[in-house]
Amino acid sequence: MLTEPAIRADQVGKRFGRTRVLDRLELEVPTGVIYGLLGPNGAGKTTLVRILTTLLSPDSGRAFVLGRDVVAQPQRVREVIGLTGQYAAVDDLISARENLYLIGRLLSLRPRAARVRAAELLDAFGLSEVAGTRVRDYSGGMRRRLDLAASLVGRPAVLFLDEPTTGLDLASRNQLWDMIRGLAADGTTVLLTTQYLEEADRLAGRVMVIDHGRTVAEGTPAELKGLAGGQVLEVRPLDPGDVGGATAVLAGLAGAGRPVVAEDLLTVRVPDDERVAAAARNLDVAGIPVRHFVVRLPSLDEAFLAITGQHAEAAPALPSGAMQVGATTKEGASR
Ligand SMILES: Nc1ncnc2c1ncn2[C@@H]1O[C@H](COP(=O)(O)OP(=O)(O)O)[C@@H](O)[C@H]1O
Ligand SMILES: [Mg+2]
């Protein structure tokens, strides 16, 4: 028997009223990997996760988790999955320990086993010290950690994380990323949706980009960056007073993109190495010394823009250092 993928969606379609939210979507996630599902708001990510976790029926197509049919065998699917939804699912008015204990009992653990499992998870997620405190008084990061812990009580083989770190500060996100990596290292398959391209880049071995319910790209993050074409040149003048001059030099580079300025860092898309060499020469001729001159692959964020044709736009209240696909407008929607 060929190894069955952990998750498989075959031509899955879903409409809400007259809106087609998923359009014959195909997905195949091998066992034991972290797989990223990317897309702007409204792309259909949550809808797909809800179908794969048996919370919603597809209108057409079929989907399987570890070979179990999400429509025909929902109970058998639920036995092997965990879900951390986009919105917190734990009870605010009781403590973390009580939440985890209750979930264990709901999953038919005996009282003692439920207590042991709760304690293990509280420890693993750094929540032991606040285990008796009402969840209402937790910080956002603590709450998300509890959410993740809650989805792990039943030791799921396949874990679905729907925007697990949205709204978290960078430190909390890093902490959660480490935990997710640890789960994958232990053999859990993780399907992760995110608007943060950096998150997918750091965590996921493969990603699929969907837009308007359709797949627009699939591959490793590096392959997706390759789709954006070319490379990115970063320049930081030695003297911040030279930013204007350096921008003018880079803007004059034939075949290059428009330079983007962020404080004293200039970024410009260049098609090939010759243009990189030309940039170095022209800066020298202009008498502008630089202290940073680096060529890199496009970021996943830049690739996303190239692939979908949508502008990545920062959402309000974005945690610092985050990149987000926040496109809400769409020109030429027939993609
Ligand atoms: N229960 C629902 N009823 C009607 N429309 C819905 C419902 N759930 C989602 N949608 C619509 O489906 C589209 C995809 O939503 P969703 O799957 O939540 O996208 P994402 O998670 O990628 O932001 C959106 O246009 C959304 O408004
Ligand atoms: Mg969503």
Coordinates of C-alpha atoms and ligand atoms in Angstrom, one line a residue:
M1 CA 0.0 0.0 0.0
L2 CA 1.3 3.5 -0.8
T3 CA 1.5 5.6 2.3
E4 CA -1.7 7.5 2.7
P5 CA -1.0 11.2 3.3
A6 CA -2.0 12.6 6.6
I7 CA -4.5 15.0 5.0
R8 CA -5.9 14.8 1.5
A9 CA -8.5 17.0 -0.1
D10 CA -9.8 16.0 -3.5
Q11 CA -11.7 18.6 -5.5
V12 CA -13.3 20.1 -2.4
G13 CA -15.9 22.8 -3.2
K14 CA -18.0 24.9 -0.9
R15 CA -20.4 27.8 -1.5
F16 CA -22.0 30.1 1.0
G17 CA -25.1 31.3 -0.8
R18 CA -24.0 32.5 -4.1
T19 CA -20.4 32.9 -3.1
R20 CA -18.0 30.2 -4.1
V21 CA -15.6 30.0 -1.2
L22 CA -13.7 26.9 -2.2
D23 CA -13.3 25.9 -5.8
R24 CA -12.3 22.3 -6.4
L25 CA -9.4 22.5 -4.0
E26 CA -6.7 19.9 -3.9
L27 CA -4.4 19.4 -0.9
E28 CA -2.0 16.7 0.1
V29 CA -0.1 16.8 3.3
P30 CA 2.4 14.1 4.1
T31 CA 2.7 12.6 7.6
G32 CA 4.9 14.4 10.1
V33 CA 5.4 17.7 8.4
I34 CA 4.3 21.3 9.1
Y35 CA 2.3 22.5 6.2
G36 CA 1.4 26.1 5.7
L37 CA -1.9 27.3 4.2
L38 CA -1.5 30.9 3.2
G39 CA -3.9 33.4 1.8
P40 CA -5.3 36.8 2.3
N41 CA -8.4 37.4 4.5
G42 CA -11.4 35.7 3.0
A43 CA -9.3 33.3 0.8
G44 CA -11.1 30.3 2.3
K45 CA -8.5 29.0 4.8
T46 CA -10.8 28.7 7.8
T47 CA -13.5 27.1 5.6
L48 CA -11.1 24.4 4.5
V49 CA -9.9 23.8 8.0
R50 CA -13.5 23.5 9.2
I51 CA -14.2 20.9 6.5
L52 CA -11.1 18.9 7.3
T53 CA -12.0 18.9 11.0
T54 CA -15.6 17.7 10.3
L55 CA -17.2 21.0 11.5
L56 CA -18.6 21.8 8.0
S57 CA -19.6 19.6 5.1
P58 CA -18.2 20.2 1.6
D59 CA -20.7 20.7 -1.2
S60 CA -18.5 18.6 -3.5
G61 CA -15.4 16.6 -3.5
R62 CA -14.0 14.4 -0.7
A63 CA -11.4 14.8 2.1
F64 CA -9.6 12.4 4.3
V65 CA -7.5 12.6 7.4
L66 CA -5.2 9.6 7.9
G67 CA -7.4 7.9 5.3
R68 CA -10.6 8.6 7.2
D69 CA -13.4 10.2 5.3
V70 CA -14.4 13.5 6.9
V71 CA -18.0 13.2 5.7
A72 CA -18.6 9.5 6.1
Q73 CA -16.5 8.9 9.2
P74 CA -16.5 12.2 11.2
Q75 CA -16.2 10.4 14.5
R76 CA -13.1 8.4 13.4
V77 CA -11.6 11.7 12.1
R78 CA -12.2 13.4 15.4
E79 CA -10.3 10.6 17.2
V80 CA -7.1 11.5 15.5
I81 CA -7.2 15.3 15.2
G82 CA -6.7 18.4 17.3
L83 CA -7.9 21.9 16.4
T84 CA -6.8 25.3 17.6
G85 CA -9.3 27.7 16.0
Q86 CA -8.9 31.3 15.1
Y87 CA -10.7 32.3 18.3
A88 CA -10.0 31.0 21.7
A89 CA -12.0 28.0 22.7
V90 CA -11.2 27.6 26.3
D91 CA -13.5 28.7 29.2
D92 CA -12.6 32.1 30.6
L93 CA -14.1 31.6 34.0
I94 CA -12.2 28.6 35.1
S95 CA -8.4 27.9 35.4
A96 CA -6.1 26.4 32.9
R97 CA -5.9 23.2 35.0
E98 CA -9.6 22.9 35.1
N99 CA -10.0 23.5 31.4
L100 CA -7.5 20.8 30.5
Y101 CA -8.9 18.4 33.0
L102 CA -12.4 18.9 31.7
I103 CA -11.3 18.3 28.1
G104 CA -9.6 15.1 29.2
R105 CA -12.8 13.9 30.9
L106 CA -14.7 14.8 27.7
L107 CA -12.3 12.6 25.8
S108 CA -13.1 9.8 28.2
L109 CA -9.9 9.9 30.2
R110 CA -10.4 8.6 33.8
P111 CA -10.1 11.3 36.4
R112 CA -6.5 10.4 37.4
A113 CA -5.4 10.2 33.8
A114 CA -7.0 13.5 33.0
R115 CA -5.2 15.1 36.0
V116 CA -1.9 13.7 34.9
R117 CA -2.3 14.8 31.3
A118 CA -3.3 18.3 32.4
A119 CA -0.2 18.6 34.6
E120 CA 2.0 17.4 31.8
L121 CA 0.7 19.9 29.4
L122 CA 0.7 22.8 31.9
D123 CA 4.4 22.0 32.4
A124 CA 5.2 21.6 28.8
F125 CA 3.6 25.0 28.0
G126 CA 5.0 26.9 30.8
L127 CA 1.6 27.4 32.5
S128 CA 2.2 25.5 35.8
E129 CA 2.7 28.6 37.9
V130 CA -0.6 30.1 36.7
A131 CA -2.5 26.8 36.4
G132 CA -4.9 27.7 39.2
T133 CA -5.6 31.2 37.9
R134 CA -8.8 32.1 36.0
V135 CA -8.1 32.2 32.3
R136 CA -9.8 35.6 32.1
D137 CA -6.7 37.1 33.8
Y138 CA -4.2 35.6 31.3
S139 CA -2.2 37.5 28.8
G140 CA -2.8 36.9 25.1
G141 CA 0.3 34.7 24.8
M142 CA -0.7 32.5 27.8
R143 CA -4.1 32.1 26.5
R144 CA -2.9 30.9 23.1
R145 CA -0.5 28.5 24.8
L146 CA -3.4 27.1 26.7
D147 CA -5.5 26.9 23.5
L148 CA -2.7 24.9 21.9
A149 CA -2.4 22.7 25.0
A150 CA -6.1 22.1 25.0
S151 CA -6.0 20.8 21.4
L152 CA -3.3 18.3 22.5
V153 CA -5.0 16.6 25.4
G154 CA -6.0 13.7 23.2
R155 CA -2.5 13.4 21.7
P156 CA -3.7 14.0 18.1
A157 CA -1.7 12.6 15.2
V158 CA -2.9 15.5 13.1
L159 CA -3.1 19.0 14.4
F160 CA -4.9 21.9 12.7
L161 CA -3.9 25.4 13.8
D162 CA -5.9 28.2 12.4
E163 CA -3.9 31.5 12.7
P164 CA -2.5 30.4 16.0
T165 CA -0.4 33.4 16.6
T166 CA -2.5 36.3 15.1
G167 CA -2.2 39.3 17.4
L168 CA 0.6 37.9 19.5
D169 CA 3.7 39.9 20.2
L170 CA 6.9 38.6 18.8
A171 CA 8.2 37.0 21.9
S172 CA 5.0 35.0 22.4
R173 CA 5.0 34.0 18.8
N174 CA 8.5 32.7 19.0
Q175 CA 7.5 30.7 22.0
L176 CA 4.6 29.2 20.2
W177 CA 6.7 28.5 17.1
D178 CA 9.1 26.5 19.3
M179 CA 6.2 24.5 20.7
I180 CA 4.8 23.8 17.2
R181 CA 8.3 22.7 16.0
G182 CA 8.6 20.4 19.0
L183 CA 5.3 18.8 18.2
A184 CA 6.3 18.2 14.6
A185 CA 9.6 16.8 15.7
D186 CA 7.7 14.3 17.8
G187 CA 5.8 13.1 14.7
T188 CA 2.6 15.2 14.8
T189 CA 1.4 16.4 11.4
V190 CA 0.6 20.1 11.5
L191 CA -1.6 22.1 9.1
L192 CA -1.2 25.7 9.9
T193 CA -3.0 28.6 8.4
T194 CA -1.5 32.0 8.7
Q195 CA -1.5 35.5 7.4
Y196 CA 2.1 36.0 8.5
L197 CA 4.3 34.9 5.7
E198 CA 7.3 35.0 8.0
E199 CA 5.5 32.4 10.2
A200 CA 5.1 30.1 7.2
D201 CA 8.7 30.7 6.2
R202 CA 10.0 29.8 9.6
L203 CA 7.8 26.8 10.3
A204 CA 6.5 25.2 7.2
G205 CA 8.3 22.7 5.0
R206 CA 5.8 23.2 2.3
V207 CA 3.1 25.8 1.7
M208 CA 0.1 26.3 -0.5
V209 CA -1.1 29.8 -1.3
I210 CA -4.9 30.1 -1.9
D211 CA -6.8 33.0 -3.1
H212 CA -10.6 33.2 -3.7
G213 CA -10.8 29.5 -2.8
R214 CA -8.3 28.4 -5.4
T215 CA -4.7 27.2 -5.3
V216 CA -2.4 29.8 -6.8
A217 CA 0.9 28.2 -5.8
E218 CA 2.3 25.3 -3.9
G219 CA 5.8 24.2 -2.9
T220 CA 8.5 24.8 -0.4
P221 CA 8.9 28.4 0.8
A222 CA 12.2 28.6 -1.3
E223 CA 10.4 27.4 -4.4
L224 CA 7.7 30.1 -3.9
K225 CA 10.4 32.7 -3.5
G226 CA 11.9 31.5 -6.7
L227 CA 8.5 32.1 -8.4
A228 CA 8.9 35.8 -7.6
G229 CA 11.9 35.8 -9.9
G230 CA 15.1 37.7 -9.6
Q231 CA 16.8 38.7 -6.3
V232 CA 16.7 41.6 -3.9
L233 CA 19.5 44.0 -3.3
E234 CA 19.7 45.7 0.0
V235 CA 21.9 48.7 0.5
R236 CA 22.6 50.8 3.6
P237 CA 24.7 53.9 3.0
L238 CA 27.5 54.5 5.5
D239 CA 26.2 58.1 6.0
P240 CA 22.4 58.2 6.5
G241 CA 22.5 61.5 4.7
D242 CA 23.2 59.6 1.5
V243 CA 19.9 57.8 1.5
G244 CA 18.4 60.2 -1.1
G245 CA 21.5 60.0 -3.3
A246 CA 21.6 56.2 -3.1
T247 CA 17.9 55.9 -3.9
A248 CA 18.5 58.0 -7.0
V249 CA 21.4 55.7 -8.1
L250 CA 19.3 52.6 -7.6
A251 CA 16.3 54.1 -9.2
G252 CA 18.4 54.7 -12.3
L253 CA 19.4 51.0 -12.6
A254 CA 18.0 49.7 -15.9
G255 CA 15.7 46.6 -15.5
A256 CA 15.5 47.0 -11.7
G257 CA 12.4 47.6 -9.6
R258 CA 11.5 50.7 -7.8
P259 CA 13.7 51.1 -4.7
V260 CA 11.9 50.9 -1.3
V261 CA 13.2 52.9 1.5
A262 CA 12.8 52.0 5.2
E263 CA 14.8 54.4 7.4
D264 CA 18.3 54.0 6.0
L265 CA 17.8 50.7 4.3
L266 CA 17.1 50.6 0.6
T267 CA 15.7 47.5 -1.1
V268 CA 15.4 47.0 -4.8
R269 CA 14.4 44.0 -7.0
V270 CA 17.2 43.2 -9.5
P271 CA 16.9 40.7 -12.4
D272 CA 20.4 39.4 -12.4
D273 CA 24.0 39.6 -11.1
E274 CA 25.0 42.1 -13.8
R275 CA 22.6 44.7 -12.3
V276 CA 24.1 44.0 -8.9
A277 CA 27.5 44.8 -10.2
A278 CA 26.2 47.9 -11.9
A279 CA 24.6 49.1 -8.7
A280 CA 28.0 48.7 -6.9
R281 CA 29.8 50.6 -9.7
N282 CA 27.2 53.4 -9.8
L283 CA 27.2 53.9 -6.1
D284 CA 31.0 54.1 -6.2
V285 CA 31.0 56.6 -9.1
A286 CA 28.4 58.7 -7.2
G287 CA 30.8 58.8 -4.2
I288 CA 28.4 57.0 -1.8
P289 CA 30.2 54.6 0.5
V290 CA 27.9 51.8 1.9
R291 CA 28.1 49.7 5.0
H292 CA 25.7 47.0 3.9
F293 CA 25.4 45.6 0.4
V294 CA 23.6 42.3 0.3
V295 CA 21.9 40.3 -2.3
R296 CA 19.1 37.9 -1.1
L297 CA 16.2 35.9 -2.4
P298 CA 12.8 37.7 -2.3
S299 CA 11.0 37.2 1.0
L300 CA 7.9 35.1 1.0
D301 CA 6.0 38.3 1.4
E302 CA 7.5 39.7 -1.8
A303 CA 6.8 36.4 -3.5
F304 CA 3.2 36.5 -2.4
L305 CA 2.8 39.8 -4.0
A306 CA 4.4 38.6 -7.2
I307 CA 2.2 35.4 -7.3
T308 CA -1.2 36.9 -6.4
G309 CA -0.7 40.3 -7.8
Q310 CA -2.1 41.6 -4.5
H311 CA -0.4 44.2 -2.4
A312 CA 0.7 43.0 0.9
E313 CA -0.6 45.6 3.3
A314 CA 0.0 45.9 6.9
A315 CA -3.1 45.4 9.0
P316 CA -3.7 47.6 12.0
A317 CA -2.2 46.6 15.3
L318 CA 0.3 44.4 13.6
P319 CA 2.9 43.1 16.0
S320 CA 6.3 44.6 15.3
G321 CA 8.5 42.7 12.9
A322 CA 5.6 40.9 11.4
M323 CA 4.8 40.7 7.7
Q324 CA 1.2 40.1 6.8
V325 CA -0.8 39.5 3.7
G326 CA -3.7 41.8 4.4
A327 CA -5.0 42.4 0.9
T328 CA -8.6 43.2 1.1
T329 CA -9.1 44.8 -2.3
K330 CA -8.8 42.9 -5.5
E331 CA -8.4 44.0 -9.0
G332 CA -9.0 41.5 -11.9
A333 CA -10.6 38.9 -9.6
S334 CA -10.6 36.2 -12.3
R335 CA -7.5 34.3 -11.3
Ligands
LIG1 N1 -20.8 30.8 7.6 C1 -20.6 31.6 6.5 N2 -21.6 32.1 5.8 C2 -21.4 32.9 4.8 N3 -20.2 33.2 4.3 C3 -19.1 32.7 5.0 C4 -19.3 31.9 6.1 N4 -18.0 31.6 6.5 C5 -17.2 32.2 5.7 N5 -17.8 32.9 4.8 C6 -17.2 33.6 3.7 O1 -16.3 32.7 3.0 C7 -15.2 33.4 2.6 C8 -13.9 32.7 3.1 O2 -13.9 32.8 4.5 P1 -12.8 32.1 5.4 O3 -12.8 30.6 5.1 O4 -13.1 32.4 6.8 O5 -11.5 32.8 4.9 P2 -10.1 33.0 5.6 O6 -10.0 32.1 6.8 O7 -9.1 32.6 4.5 O8 -10.0 34.4 6.0 C9 -15.3 34.8 3.1 O9 -15.7 35.6 2.0 C10 -16.3 34.7 4.1 O10 -17.0 35.9 4.2
MG2 MG -9.7 32.4 8.7

